[in-house]
Tab-separated table of C-alpha atoms in Angstrom:
chain	number	residue	atom	x	y	z
C	116	UNK	CA	60.477	-65.774	153.222
C	117	UNK	CA	60.801	-67.753	156.398
C	118	UNK	CA	60.593	-71.431	157.096
C	119	UNK	CA	56.868	-71.792	157.572
C	120	UNK	CA	56.861	-72.708	161.230
C	121	UNK	CA	59.890	-70.674	162.244
C	122	UNK	CA	59.242	-67.890	164.701
C	123	UNK	CA	59.083	-64.692	162.737
C	124	UNK	CA	61.592	-62.162	163.986
C	125	UNK	CA	60.668	-59.003	165.814
C	126	UNK	CA	62.888	-55.946	165.519
C	127	UNK	CA	65.886	-55.364	163.271
C	128	UNK	CA	68.445	-57.140	165.468
C	129	UNK	CA	66.467	-60.354	165.650
C	130	UNK	CA	65.614	-60.044	161.972
C	131	UNK	CA	69.259	-59.840	160.912
C	132	UNK	CA	70.311	-62.556	163.327
C	133	UNK	CA	67.739	-65.042	162.072
C	134	UNK	CA	68.016	-63.996	158.414
C	135	UNK	CA	71.775	-64.142	158.114
C	136	UNK	CA	72.892	-66.648	160.700
C	137	UNK	CA	70.312	-69.367	160.234
C	138	UNK	CA	67.749	-69.323	157.458
C	139	UNK	CA	66.563	-71.521	154.641
C	140	UNK	CA	64.558	-69.791	151.954
C	141	UNK	CA	61.252	-71.168	150.801
C	142	UNK	CA	60.178	-72.345	148.247
C	143	UNK	CA	62.824	-74.968	148.914
C	144	UNK	CA	65.265	-75.788	146.138
C	145	UNK	CA	64.943	-79.285	144.773
C	146	UNK	CA	68.033	-80.782	146.499
C	147	UNK	CA	66.896	-79.359	149.857
C	148	UNK	CA	63.377	-80.664	149.338
C	149	UNK	CA	64.688	-84.135	148.471
C	150	UNK	CA	67.082	-84.239	151.459
C	151	UNK	CA	64.182	-83.436	153.810
C	152	UNK	CA	62.046	-86.019	152.004
C	153	UNK	CA	64.805	-88.626	152.369
C	154	UNK	CA	64.856	-88.019	156.120
C	155	UNK	CA	61.060	-88.082	156.489
C	156	UNK	CA	60.854	-91.855	157.068
C	157	UNK	CA	63.809	-92.453	159.391
C	158	UNK	CA	67.154	-90.991	160.446
C	159	UNK	CA	69.873	-91.582	157.835
C	160	UNK	CA	73.651	-91.098	157.578
C	161	UNK	CA	75.300	-89.123	154.766
C	162	UNK	CA	75.891	-91.990	152.347
C	163	UNK	CA	72.330	-93.259	152.807
C	164	UNK	CA	70.943	-89.754	152.177
C	165	UNK	CA	72.880	-89.588	148.893
C	166	UNK	CA	71.370	-92.936	147.862
C	167	UNK	CA	67.837	-91.935	148.898
C	168	UNK	CA	68.016	-88.614	147.027
C	169	UNK	CA	69.242	-90.420	143.898
C	170	UNK	CA	66.381	-92.931	144.203
C	171	UNK	CA	63.763	-90.227	144.857
C	172	UNK	CA	64.890	-88.314	141.769
C	173	UNK	CA	65.113	-91.436	139.581
C	174	UNK	CA	68.890	-91.050	139.418
C	175	UNK	CA	68.654	-87.501	138.077
C	176	UNK	CA	70.226	-85.879	141.149
C	177	UNK	CA	73.423	-87.308	142.645
C	178	UNK	CA	74.623	-85.223	145.569
C	179	UNK	CA	78.338	-85.087	146.239
C	180	UNK	CA	79.400	-85.294	149.890
C	181	UNK	CA	80.777	-81.735	150.022
C	182	UNK	CA	77.469	-80.378	148.726
C	183	UNK	CA	75.431	-82.676	150.971
C	184	UNK	CA	77.216	-81.693	154.184
C	185	UNK	CA	76.997	-78.006	153.274
C	186	UNK	CA	73.236	-78.434	152.856
C	187	UNK	CA	72.962	-80.430	156.102
C	188	UNK	CA	74.848	-77.669	157.949
C	189	UNK	CA	72.439	-75.034	156.628
C	190	UNK	CA	69.418	-77.169	157.474
C	191	UNK	CA	70.799	-77.856	160.955
C	192	UNK	CA	71.431	-74.147	161.519
C	193	UNK	CA	67.866	-73.401	160.413
C	194	UNK	CA	66.525	-76.034	162.813
C	195	UNK	CA	65.006	-78.235	160.102
C	196	UNK	CA	67.388	-81.151	160.682
C	197	UNK	CA	69.113	-82.422	163.823
C	198	UNK	CA	71.853	-84.950	164.557
C	199	UNK	CA	70.207	-88.146	165.763
C	200	UNK	CA	73.177	-90.342	166.772
C	201	UNK	CA	76.690	-91.397	165.825
C	202	UNK	CA	77.996	-94.860	165.001
C	203	UNK	CA	81.352	-96.249	163.944
C	204	UNK	CA	81.115	-98.879	161.190
C	205	UNK	CA	84.321	-100.518	159.828
C	206	UNK	CA	86.345	-97.806	161.538
C	207	UNK	CA	84.365	-95.058	159.800
C	208	UNK	CA	82.268	-92.511	161.637
C	209	UNK	CA	78.634	-92.369	160.634
C	210	UNK	CA	76.491	-89.529	161.876
C	211	UNK	CA	72.744	-89.983	161.511
C	212	UNK	CA	70.462	-87.039	160.815
C	213	UNK	CA	66.743	-86.785	161.489
C	214	UNK	CA	63.975	-84.406	160.498
C	215	UNK	CA	63.113	-82.009	163.347
C	216	UNK	CA	59.508	-80.982	164.090
C	217	UNK	CA	60.229	-77.671	162.312
C	218	UNK	CA	61.632	-79.578	159.350
C	219	UNK	CA	58.564	-81.782	159.238
C	220	UNK	CA	56.255	-78.755	159.207
C	221	UNK	CA	58.349	-77.043	156.510
C	222	UNK	CA	58.368	-80.183	154.357
C	223	UNK	CA	54.613	-80.614	154.803
C	224	UNK	CA	53.973	-76.975	153.823
C	225	UNK	CA	56.238	-77.253	150.804
C	226	UNK	CA	54.625	-80.530	149.736
C	227	UNK	CA	51.195	-78.907	149.994
C	228	UNK	CA	52.387	-75.955	147.896
C	229	UNK	CA	53.753	-78.271	145.222
C	230	UNK	CA	50.592	-80.396	145.318
C	231	UNK	CA	48.443	-77.318	144.674
C	232	UNK	CA	50.725	-76.333	141.790
C	233	UNK	CA	50.494	-79.820	140.295
C	234	UNK	CA	46.706	-79.820	140.639
C	235	UNK	CA	46.430	-76.392	139.009
C	236	UNK	CA	48.730	-77.398	136.146
C	237	UNK	CA	46.912	-80.702	135.651
C	238	UNK	CA	43.543	-78.934	135.512
C	239	UNK	CA	44.804	-76.344	133.012
C	240	UNK	CA	46.420	-78.969	130.805
C	241	UNK	CA	43.228	-81.039	130.894
C	242	UNK	CA	41.165	-78.030	129.842
C	243	UNK	CA	43.671	-77.257	127.094
C	244	UNK	CA	43.625	-80.772	125.666
C	245	UNK	CA	39.815	-80.717	125.640
C	246	UNK	CA	39.819	-77.323	123.901
C	247	UNK	CA	42.273	-78.314	121.140
C	248	UNK	CA	40.859	-81.835	120.556
C	249	UNK	CA	40.303	-82.097	116.806
C	250	UNK	CA	36.682	-82.257	115.798
C	251	UNK	CA	35.484	-84.830	113.271
C	252	UNK	CA	35.890	-83.487	109.741
C	253	UNK	CA	32.649	-82.441	108.191
C	254	UNK	CA	31.919	-84.035	104.889
C	255	UNK	CA	30.447	-81.798	102.324
C	256	UNK	CA	28.080	-83.297	99.868
C	257	UNK	CA	28.028	-86.717	101.580
C	258	UNK	CA	28.021	-89.985	99.884
C	259	UNK	CA	24.508	-90.956	100.650
N	168	UNK	CA	89.668	-89.386	165.173
N	169	UNK	CA	92.657	-87.082	164.795
N	170	UNK	CA	94.301	-86.495	161.423
N	171	UNK	CA	97.551	-88.114	162.657
N	172	UNK	CA	95.872	-91.499	163.040
N	173	UNK	CA	95.285	-91.672	159.318
N	174	UNK	CA	98.895	-91.522	158.146
N	175	UNK	CA	99.016	-95.233	157.310
N	176	UNK	CA	95.724	-95.442	155.443
N	177	UNK	CA	95.283	-95.904	151.737
N	178	UNK	CA	96.214	-93.377	149.086
N	179	UNK	CA	92.670	-92.423	148.231
N	180	UNK	CA	91.825	-91.515	151.809
N	181	UNK	CA	95.045	-89.554	152.148
N	182	UNK	CA	94.225	-87.632	148.964
N	183	UNK	CA	90.716	-86.848	150.156
N	184	UNK	CA	92.144	-85.614	153.442
N	185	UNK	CA	94.579	-83.414	151.561
N	186	UNK	CA	91.676	-81.844	149.675
N	187	UNK	CA	89.818	-81.462	152.963
N	188	UNK	CA	92.290	-78.733	153.874
N	189	UNK	CA	90.000	-76.393	151.945
N	190	UNK	CA	87.793	-76.475	155.067
N	191	UNK	CA	88.531	-74.461	158.224
N	192	UNK	CA	90.623	-76.375	160.798
N	193	UNK	CA	87.894	-76.558	163.466
N	194	UNK	CA	85.345	-77.870	161.024
N	195	UNK	CA	87.846	-80.370	159.631
N	196	UNK	CA	88.556	-81.778	163.062
N	197	UNK	CA	84.851	-82.045	163.853
N	198	UNK	CA	83.478	-83.311	160.531
N	199	UNK	CA	86.502	-84.462	158.512
N	200	UNK	CA	86.145	-88.177	159.323
N	201	UNK	CA	82.469	-88.140	158.441
N	202	UNK	CA	82.989	-86.374	155.088
N	203	UNK	CA	85.964	-88.503	154.048
N	204	UNK	CA	84.133	-91.667	155.165
N	205	UNK	CA	81.182	-90.759	152.947
N	206	UNK	CA	83.509	-90.017	150.019
N	207	UNK	CA	85.168	-93.423	150.432
N	208	UNK	CA	81.780	-95.153	150.505
N	209	UNK	CA	80.663	-93.302	147.363
N	210	UNK	CA	83.988	-93.865	145.580
N	211	UNK	CA	83.907	-97.682	145.430
N	212	UNK	CA	86.868	-100.087	145.663
N	213	UNK	CA	88.509	-99.375	142.285
N	214	UNK	CA	89.069	-95.673	142.650
N	215	UNK	CA	92.648	-94.634	143.360
N	216	UNK	CA	92.406	-90.854	143.361
N	217	UNK	CA	89.609	-88.259	143.727
N	218	UNK	CA	87.929	-87.250	140.483
N	219	UNK	CA	88.219	-83.598	139.364
N	220	UNK	CA	84.519	-83.223	140.231
N	221	UNK	CA	85.203	-84.520	143.771
N	222	UNK	CA	88.089	-82.089	144.138
N	223	UNK	CA	85.912	-79.185	142.936
N	224	UNK	CA	83.129	-80.264	145.308
N	225	UNK	CA	85.476	-80.325	148.305
N	226	UNK	CA	87.071	-76.989	147.449
N	227	UNK	CA	83.622	-75.417	146.938
N	228	UNK	CA	82.380	-76.929	150.188
N	229	UNK	CA	85.462	-75.706	152.032
N	230	UNK	CA	85.081	-72.195	150.681
N	231	UNK	CA	81.390	-72.179	151.590
N	232	UNK	CA	82.236	-73.339	155.089
N	233	UNK	CA	84.874	-70.670	155.503
N	234	UNK	CA	82.349	-68.008	154.466
N	235	UNK	CA	79.821	-69.475	156.886
N	236	UNK	CA	82.437	-69.392	159.633
N	237	UNK	CA	83.004	-65.659	159.120
N	238	UNK	CA	79.274	-64.934	159.028
N	239	UNK	CA	79.072	-64.231	155.275
N	240	UNK	CA	77.068	-67.144	153.870
N	241	UNK	CA	75.351	-64.809	151.386
N	242	UNK	CA	78.641	-63.796	149.766
N	243	UNK	CA	78.437	-66.623	147.224
N	244	UNK	CA	75.034	-65.468	145.823
N	245	UNK	CA	76.440	-61.926	145.757
N	246	UNK	CA	79.464	-63.054	143.747
N	247	UNK	CA	77.173	-64.861	141.291
N	248	UNK	CA	75.079	-61.703	140.850
N	249	UNK	CA	78.268	-59.670	140.373
N	250	UNK	CA	79.446	-62.182	137.751
N	251	UNK	CA	76.271	-61.804	135.729
N	252	UNK	CA	76.425	-58.002	135.908
N	253	UNK	CA	80.131	-58.036	134.987
N	254	UNK	CA	79.435	-60.211	131.953
N	255	UNK	CA	76.514	-57.982	131.046
N	256	UNK	CA	78.873	-54.980	131.117
N	257	UNK	CA	81.974	-56.496	129.518
N	258	UNK	CA	80.280	-57.904	126.420
N	259	UNK	CA	78.487	-54.725	125.203
N	260	UNK	CA	81.726	-52.830	125.844
N	261	UNK	CA	83.521	-55.385	123.656
N	262	UNK	CA	80.882	-54.823	120.969
N	263	UNK	CA	81.416	-51.054	121.150
N	264	UNK	CA	85.220	-51.429	120.967
N	265	UNK	CA	84.809	-53.821	118.030
N	266	UNK	CA	82.922	-51.146	116.086
N	267	UNK	CA	85.502	-48.516	117.029
N	268	UNK	CA	88.244	-50.802	115.710
N	269	UNK	CA	87.164	-50.108	112.118
N	270	UNK	CA	89.821	-48.341	110.103
N	271	UNK	CA	87.527	-46.668	107.623
N	272	UNK	CA	87.802	-43.172	106.169
N	273	UNK	CA	86.111	-40.889	108.677
N	274	UNK	CA	82.804	-39.366	107.729
N	275	UNK	CA	82.967	-35.704	106.818
N	276	UNK	CA	81.172	-33.392	109.213
N	277	UNK	CA	80.052	-29.809	108.523
N	278	UNK	CA	83.404	-28.360	109.561
N	279	UNK	CA	85.229	-30.524	107.012
N	280	UNK	CA	83.169	-29.092	104.185
N	281	UNK	CA	84.103	-25.580	105.293
N	282	UNK	CA	87.784	-26.494	105.613
N	283	UNK	CA	87.828	-28.225	102.240
N	284	UNK	CA	86.294	-25.118	100.668
N	285	UNK	CA	89.207	-23.127	102.108
N	286	UNK	CA	91.760	-25.784	101.112
N	287	UNK	CA	92.620	-26.353	104.806
N	288	UNK	CA	91.495	-29.935	105.344
N	289	UNK	CA	93.586	-31.804	107.926
N	290	UNK	CA	92.907	-35.552	108.179
N	291	UNK	CA	92.252	-36.729	111.732
N	292	UNK	CA	95.014	-38.380	113.672
N	293	UNK	CA	93.045	-41.616	113.864
N	294	UNK	CA	93.279	-42.045	110.098
N	295	UNK	CA	96.996	-41.382	109.940
N	296	UNK	CA	97.964	-43.545	112.928
N	297	UNK	CA	99.431	-47.051	112.462
N	298	UNK	CA	96.801	-49.733	111.903
N	299	UNK	CA	96.327	-53.516	111.472
N	300	UNK	CA	94.762	-54.310	108.092
N	301	UNK	CA	91.204	-53.001	108.032
N	302	UNK	CA	91.306	-52.447	111.828
N	303	UNK	CA	92.911	-49.959	114.143
N	304	UNK	CA	94.696	-52.429	116.381
N	305	UNK	CA	95.207	-56.035	117.505
N	306	UNK	CA	92.252	-55.426	119.836
N	307	UNK	CA	89.894	-56.709	117.143
N	308	UNK	CA	90.925	-60.302	117.959
N	309	UNK	CA	90.399	-59.720	121.668
N	310	UNK	CA	86.916	-58.287	121.232
N	311	UNK	CA	85.969	-61.113	118.890
N	312	UNK	CA	86.659	-63.684	121.643
N	313	UNK	CA	84.574	-61.627	124.067
N	314	UNK	CA	81.660	-61.533	121.622
N	315	UNK	CA	81.897	-65.279	121.003
N	316	UNK	CA	81.363	-65.849	124.747
N	317	UNK	CA	77.836	-64.420	124.443
N	318	UNK	CA	76.631	-67.168	122.104
N	319	UNK	CA	76.887	-70.266	124.352
N	320	UNK	CA	75.141	-68.363	127.143
N	321	UNK	CA	72.213	-67.568	124.864
N	322	UNK	CA	72.159	-71.250	123.855
N	323	UNK	CA	72.141	-72.363	127.489
N	324	UNK	CA	75.737	-73.482	128.101
N	325	UNK	CA	77.168	-71.566	131.043
N	326	UNK	CA	80.186	-73.899	131.078
N	327	UNK	CA	81.229	-72.881	127.569
N	328	UNK	CA	80.524	-69.233	128.379
N	329	UNK	CA	82.910	-69.467	131.319
N	330	UNK	CA	85.561	-71.148	129.155
N	331	UNK	CA	85.289	-68.487	126.457
N	332	UNK	CA	85.281	-65.732	129.084
N	333	UNK	CA	88.505	-67.207	130.460
N	334	UNK	CA	89.926	-67.276	126.938
N	335	UNK	CA	88.813	-63.662	126.429
N	336	UNK	CA	90.561	-62.577	129.650
N	337	UNK	CA	93.740	-64.359	128.531
N	338	UNK	CA	93.491	-62.745	125.085
N	339	UNK	CA	93.000	-59.318	126.706
N	340	UNK	CA	96.188	-59.811	128.709
N	341	UNK	CA	98.116	-61.469	125.861
N	342	UNK	CA	97.571	-58.543	123.508
N	343	UNK	CA	100.112	-56.533	125.556
N	344	UNK	CA	103.197	-58.718	124.887
N	345	UNK	CA	101.910	-59.487	121.391
N	346	UNK	CA	101.773	-55.799	120.502
N	347	UNK	CA	105.213	-55.246	122.043
N	348	UNK	CA	106.683	-58.127	120.045
N	349	UNK	CA	105.093	-57.262	116.702
N	350	UNK	CA	105.231	-53.496	117.008
N	351	UNK	CA	101.556	-53.333	116.014
N	352	UNK	CA	99.109	-51.055	117.834
N	353	UNK	CA	96.827	-52.328	120.626
N	354	UNK	CA	93.936	-50.824	122.589
N	355	UNK	CA	95.089	-48.509	125.386
N	356	UNK	CA	95.721	-49.933	128.864
N	357	UNK	CA	92.846	-48.020	130.405
N	358	UNK	CA	90.499	-49.945	128.077
N	359	UNK	CA	92.130	-53.356	128.647
N	360	UNK	CA	92.389	-53.141	132.460
N	361	UNK	CA	88.661	-52.828	133.280
N	362	UNK	CA	87.911	-55.512	130.708
N	363	UNK	CA	90.238	-57.950	132.503
N	364	UNK	CA	88.723	-57.034	135.876
N	365	UNK	CA	85.169	-57.527	134.557
N	366	UNK	CA	86.194	-60.825	132.960
N	367	UNK	CA	87.705	-62.191	136.171
N	368	UNK	CA	84.469	-61.443	138.044
N	369	UNK	CA	82.377	-62.895	135.201
N	370	UNK	CA	84.163	-66.252	135.569
N	371	UNK	CA	81.924	-66.884	138.581
N	372	UNK	CA	78.772	-67.034	136.410
N	373	UNK	CA	76.253	-69.352	138.067
N	374	UNK	CA	75.450	-72.723	136.526
N	375	UNK	CA	71.712	-72.033	136.413
N	376	UNK	CA	70.352	-68.803	134.973
N	377	UNK	CA	66.832	-67.847	133.934
N	378	UNK	CA	66.271	-67.547	130.191
N	379	UNK	CA	65.941	-63.759	130.360
N	380	UNK	CA	69.328	-63.448	132.086
N	381	UNK	CA	70.928	-65.722	129.477
N	382	UNK	CA	69.543	-63.689	126.573
N	383	UNK	CA	70.166	-60.252	128.073
N	384	UNK	CA	73.905	-60.081	127.158
N	385	UNK	CA	73.072	-60.913	123.530
N	386	UNK	CA	70.475	-58.120	123.440
N	387	UNK	CA	72.918	-55.697	125.109
N	388	UNK	CA	75.647	-56.592	122.608
N	389	UNK	CA	73.229	-55.986	119.726
N	390	UNK	CA	72.196	-52.615	121.164
N	391	UNK	CA	75.829	-51.577	121.677
N	392	UNK	CA	76.753	-52.626	118.133
N	393	UNK	CA	73.881	-50.531	116.757
N	394	UNK	CA	74.702	-47.482	118.889
N	395	UNK	CA	78.511	-47.567	118.619
N	396	UNK	CA	78.828	-46.286	115.001
N	397	UNK	CA	77.591	-42.933	116.335
N	398	UNK	CA	80.795	-42.798	118.358
N	399	UNK	CA	83.114	-43.233	115.368
N	400	UNK	CA	85.318	-40.173	114.924
N	401	UNK	CA	84.392	-37.692	112.219
N	402	UNK	CA	86.867	-36.011	109.931
N	403	UNK	CA	87.155	-32.884	112.059
N	404	UNK	CA	87.849	-34.913	115.230
N	405	UNK	CA	91.550	-34.574	114.496
N	406	UNK	CA	92.424	-34.870	118.177
N	407	UNK	CA	91.217	-38.496	118.269
N	408	UNK	CA	93.726	-41.341	118.319
N	409	UNK	CA	92.627	-44.946	118.599
N	410	UNK	CA	89.940	-45.065	121.314
N	411	UNK	CA	91.435	-42.062	123.152
N	412	UNK	CA	88.757	-39.496	123.722
N	413	UNK	CA	85.798	-41.755	122.935
N	414	UNK	CA	86.814	-44.545	125.315
N	415	UNK	CA	87.529	-42.140	128.151
N	416	UNK	CA	83.925	-40.951	127.806
N	417	UNK	CA	82.268	-44.360	127.365
N	418	UNK	CA	83.878	-46.136	130.314
N	419	UNK	CA	82.763	-43.760	133.110
N	420	UNK	CA	79.227	-43.757	131.711
N	421	UNK	CA	79.241	-47.551	131.576
N	422	UNK	CA	80.497	-47.571	135.189
N	423	UNK	CA	77.676	-45.223	136.202
N	424	UNK	CA	75.111	-47.464	134.486
N	425	UNK	CA	76.539	-50.537	136.243
N	426	UNK	CA	76.519	-48.791	139.621
N	427	UNK	CA	72.923	-47.628	139.193
N	428	UNK	CA	71.915	-51.171	138.192
N	429	UNK	CA	73.565	-52.611	141.315
N	430	UNK	CA	71.833	-50.007	143.489
N	431	UNK	CA	68.395	-50.621	141.941
N	432	UNK	CA	68.740	-54.401	142.265
N	433	UNK	CA	70.080	-53.875	145.778
N	434	UNK	CA	67.059	-51.854	146.844
N	435	UNK	CA	64.691	-54.389	145.272
N	436	UNK	CA	66.346	-57.323	147.030
N	437	UNK	CA	66.855	-55.509	150.331
N	438	UNK	CA	63.099	-55.030	150.598
N	439	UNK	CA	62.913	-58.845	150.780
N	440	UNK	CA	65.722	-58.935	153.329
N	441	UNK	CA	68.256	-60.096	150.740
N	442	UNK	CA	71.541	-58.182	150.902
N	443	UNK	CA	73.429	-60.055	148.166
N	444	UNK	CA	73.586	-56.945	145.953
N	445	UNK	CA	75.725	-55.347	148.663
N	446	UNK	CA	78.295	-58.110	148.217
N	447	UNK	CA	77.942	-57.767	144.438
N	448	UNK	CA	78.777	-54.058	144.787
N	449	UNK	CA	81.866	-54.859	146.869
N	450	UNK	CA	83.035	-57.484	144.351
N	451	UNK	CA	82.453	-55.048	141.462
N	452	UNK	CA	84.334	-52.218	143.207
N	453	UNK	CA	87.587	-52.902	141.327
N	454	UNK	CA	86.057	-53.040	137.820
N	455	UNK	CA	83.952	-49.970	138.645
N	456	UNK	CA	87.056	-48.106	139.815
N	457	UNK	CA	89.044	-49.080	136.733
N	458	UNK	CA	86.205	-48.012	134.454
N	459	UNK	CA	86.156	-44.628	136.215
N	460	UNK	CA	89.913	-44.036	135.993
N	461	UNK	CA	89.555	-40.819	134.022
N	462	UNK	CA	87.120	-39.413	136.567
N	463	UNK	CA	89.290	-40.245	139.585
N	464	UNK	CA	92.604	-39.408	137.915
N	465	UNK	CA	91.083	-36.214	136.490
N	466	UNK	CA	90.004	-35.159	139.955
N	467	UNK	CA	93.484	-35.870	141.376
N	468	UNK	CA	95.342	-34.158	138.535
N	469	UNK	CA	92.901	-31.270	138.497
N	470	UNK	CA	93.345	-30.627	142.216
N	471	UNK	CA	97.123	-31.123	142.266
N	472	UNK	CA	98.160	-29.596	138.959
N	473	UNK	CA	95.100	-27.844	137.558
N	474	UNK	CA	95.331	-30.061	134.463
N	475	UNK	CA	92.154	-30.165	132.331
N	476	UNK	CA	92.689	-33.857	131.513
N	477	UNK	CA	94.537	-36.455	133.579
N	478	UNK	CA	98.071	-37.174	132.500
N	479	UNK	CA	99.638	-40.616	132.127
N	480	UNK	CA	101.197	-40.588	135.599
N	481	UNK	CA	97.881	-39.665	137.253
N	482	UNK	CA	96.093	-42.446	135.337
N	483	UNK	CA	98.775	-44.994	136.201
N	484	UNK	CA	98.818	-43.998	139.888
N	485	UNK	CA	95.036	-44.165	140.114
N	486	UNK	CA	94.997	-47.559	138.375
N	487	UNK	CA	97.517	-48.942	140.877
N	488	UNK	CA	95.531	-47.522	143.809
N	489	UNK	CA	92.251	-49.003	142.523
N	490	UNK	CA	93.890	-52.383	141.802
N	491	UNK	CA	95.275	-52.548	145.346
N	492	UNK	CA	92.383	-51.044	147.319
N	493	UNK	CA	89.498	-52.565	145.323
N	494	UNK	CA	90.260	-56.243	146.066
N	495	UNK	CA	91.140	-55.335	149.683
N	496	UNK	CA	87.590	-54.072	150.130
N	497	UNK	CA	86.218	-57.633	150.153
N	498	UNK	CA	88.232	-59.033	153.092
N	499	UNK	CA	87.688	-55.751	154.924
N	500	UNK	CA	83.909	-56.049	154.467
N	501	UNK	CA	83.974	-59.718	155.519
N	502	UNK	CA	85.891	-58.770	158.679
N	503	UNK	CA	83.395	-56.005	159.423
N	504	UNK	CA	80.524	-58.390	158.802
N	505	UNK	CA	82.066	-60.946	161.155
N	506	UNK	CA	82.212	-58.358	163.909
N	507	UNK	CA	78.603	-57.307	163.312
N	508	UNK	CA	77.422	-60.934	163.176
N	509	UNK	CA	79.328	-61.801	166.346
N	510	UNK	CA	77.774	-58.853	168.095
N	511	UNK	CA	74.287	-59.835	166.922
N	512	UNK	CA	74.868	-63.439	167.985
N	513	UNK	CA	75.761	-62.257	171.476
N	514	UNK	CA	73.451	-59.303	172.020
N	515	UNK	CA	74.755	-58.634	175.528
N	516	UNK	CA	78.372	-58.187	174.447
N	517	UNK	CA	79.630	-54.755	175.422
N	518	UNK	CA	76.561	-54.107	177.532
N	519	UNK	CA	75.952	-54.137	181.226
N	520	UNK	CA	74.396	-57.529	182.045
N	521	UNK	CA	72.150	-55.914	184.660
N	522	UNK	CA	70.725	-52.809	183.065
N	523	UNK	CA	71.602	-53.485	179.369
N	524	UNK	CA	73.180	-50.093	178.726
N	525	UNK	CA	76.293	-49.825	176.580
N	526	UNK	CA	79.542	-49.741	178.556
């Protein structure tokens, strides 16, 4: 599958070029989804992205820098993320990344897909709990 | 910042930079400061050296980047698929070998009854050969470790499966000097070699696997254990010694089944534009070749010497050729892929810029 707003390829050459040089499969994997979500509000540098992803996942997902930059490279290649600016703080280089318009569309589409899934699951679970709710025990013979 | 400017910095930074060598040089120069800076921010003030998890992360990241640089970013998923298929092949084979290890009196077939009636019964070679207690060879210990590796996978622990697979590979190799030292029999080399090759590929099992994929090896082992007693030699199979004839039949069939599986998965994935099974096939080339030794060596010996079955020298020569050429297939394919990718990335290369025809 293609990033939702990416231009679909025409012809085998373009297909292979887009598929194997720059592509991010959808549905997005959770780390990818959370990185895009972290960048949705404002451009962030690597360390801040790691912190945001940990906060968004309630501490369940802690990205390591090697994994994070690999993911950022893939997302940059696929046009979902772009470098915003560079700063040097305490002698250390900080590169800020921002969500591109394509990334925003992909994140919105993925969020909508997940929302529909959550709604469907919630509805089914609600119906199930109503169906299995224990009925009041019938008393035979009564006390009256 | 260049790498030279960091020679006076603290130990931790220097150690991270040393690990950063896993990345390609160009990438390191462009992104090294950023990655190391982030590591130092994450590490905190008390850390003196990178944790093993940090080291693994950097090495993995570097490898991934190198694959990306040569235009083979889908190699890693292909290796993971190959690992699962290798594990799925190695463990049922271990179950079959385990059954064949039994040193029990062979069942009498119809011929035996006729021979016994004529007073001509000759016990099969397998029964008279040296043995280890109730088993044919030291191989029983090796196959036991292989079978143990199936359990943690079924219970959801890929980490323990990888550890036990590593132990099984070591045991498979160690049985050679052990047999030489003790003088006890061991499984033949042509059985041990493909098992080691499959095990090395299986070490790349992915961390996350669907439940069906985790349970499949257990089911396959059960099926092999049920089917294998049919392969035990009967009394009139007096030409059988250890796994000899039986193993030389099982391995090529197992190779054919593995190849067909790779092809079917490959077609299924290719329809979705996913070529990872191609990489899986390349990675599995060496185990497939080693499992098919008797076929290849038989063809060579048959053509050269007209021999009905391959001799030891033909088997050994074929094994060496497969062990050298099989692993070389991967870098060769990566190089080919890099050329194709480079050509696709610059569609006008080699073409006339005006009319677009090939030069």
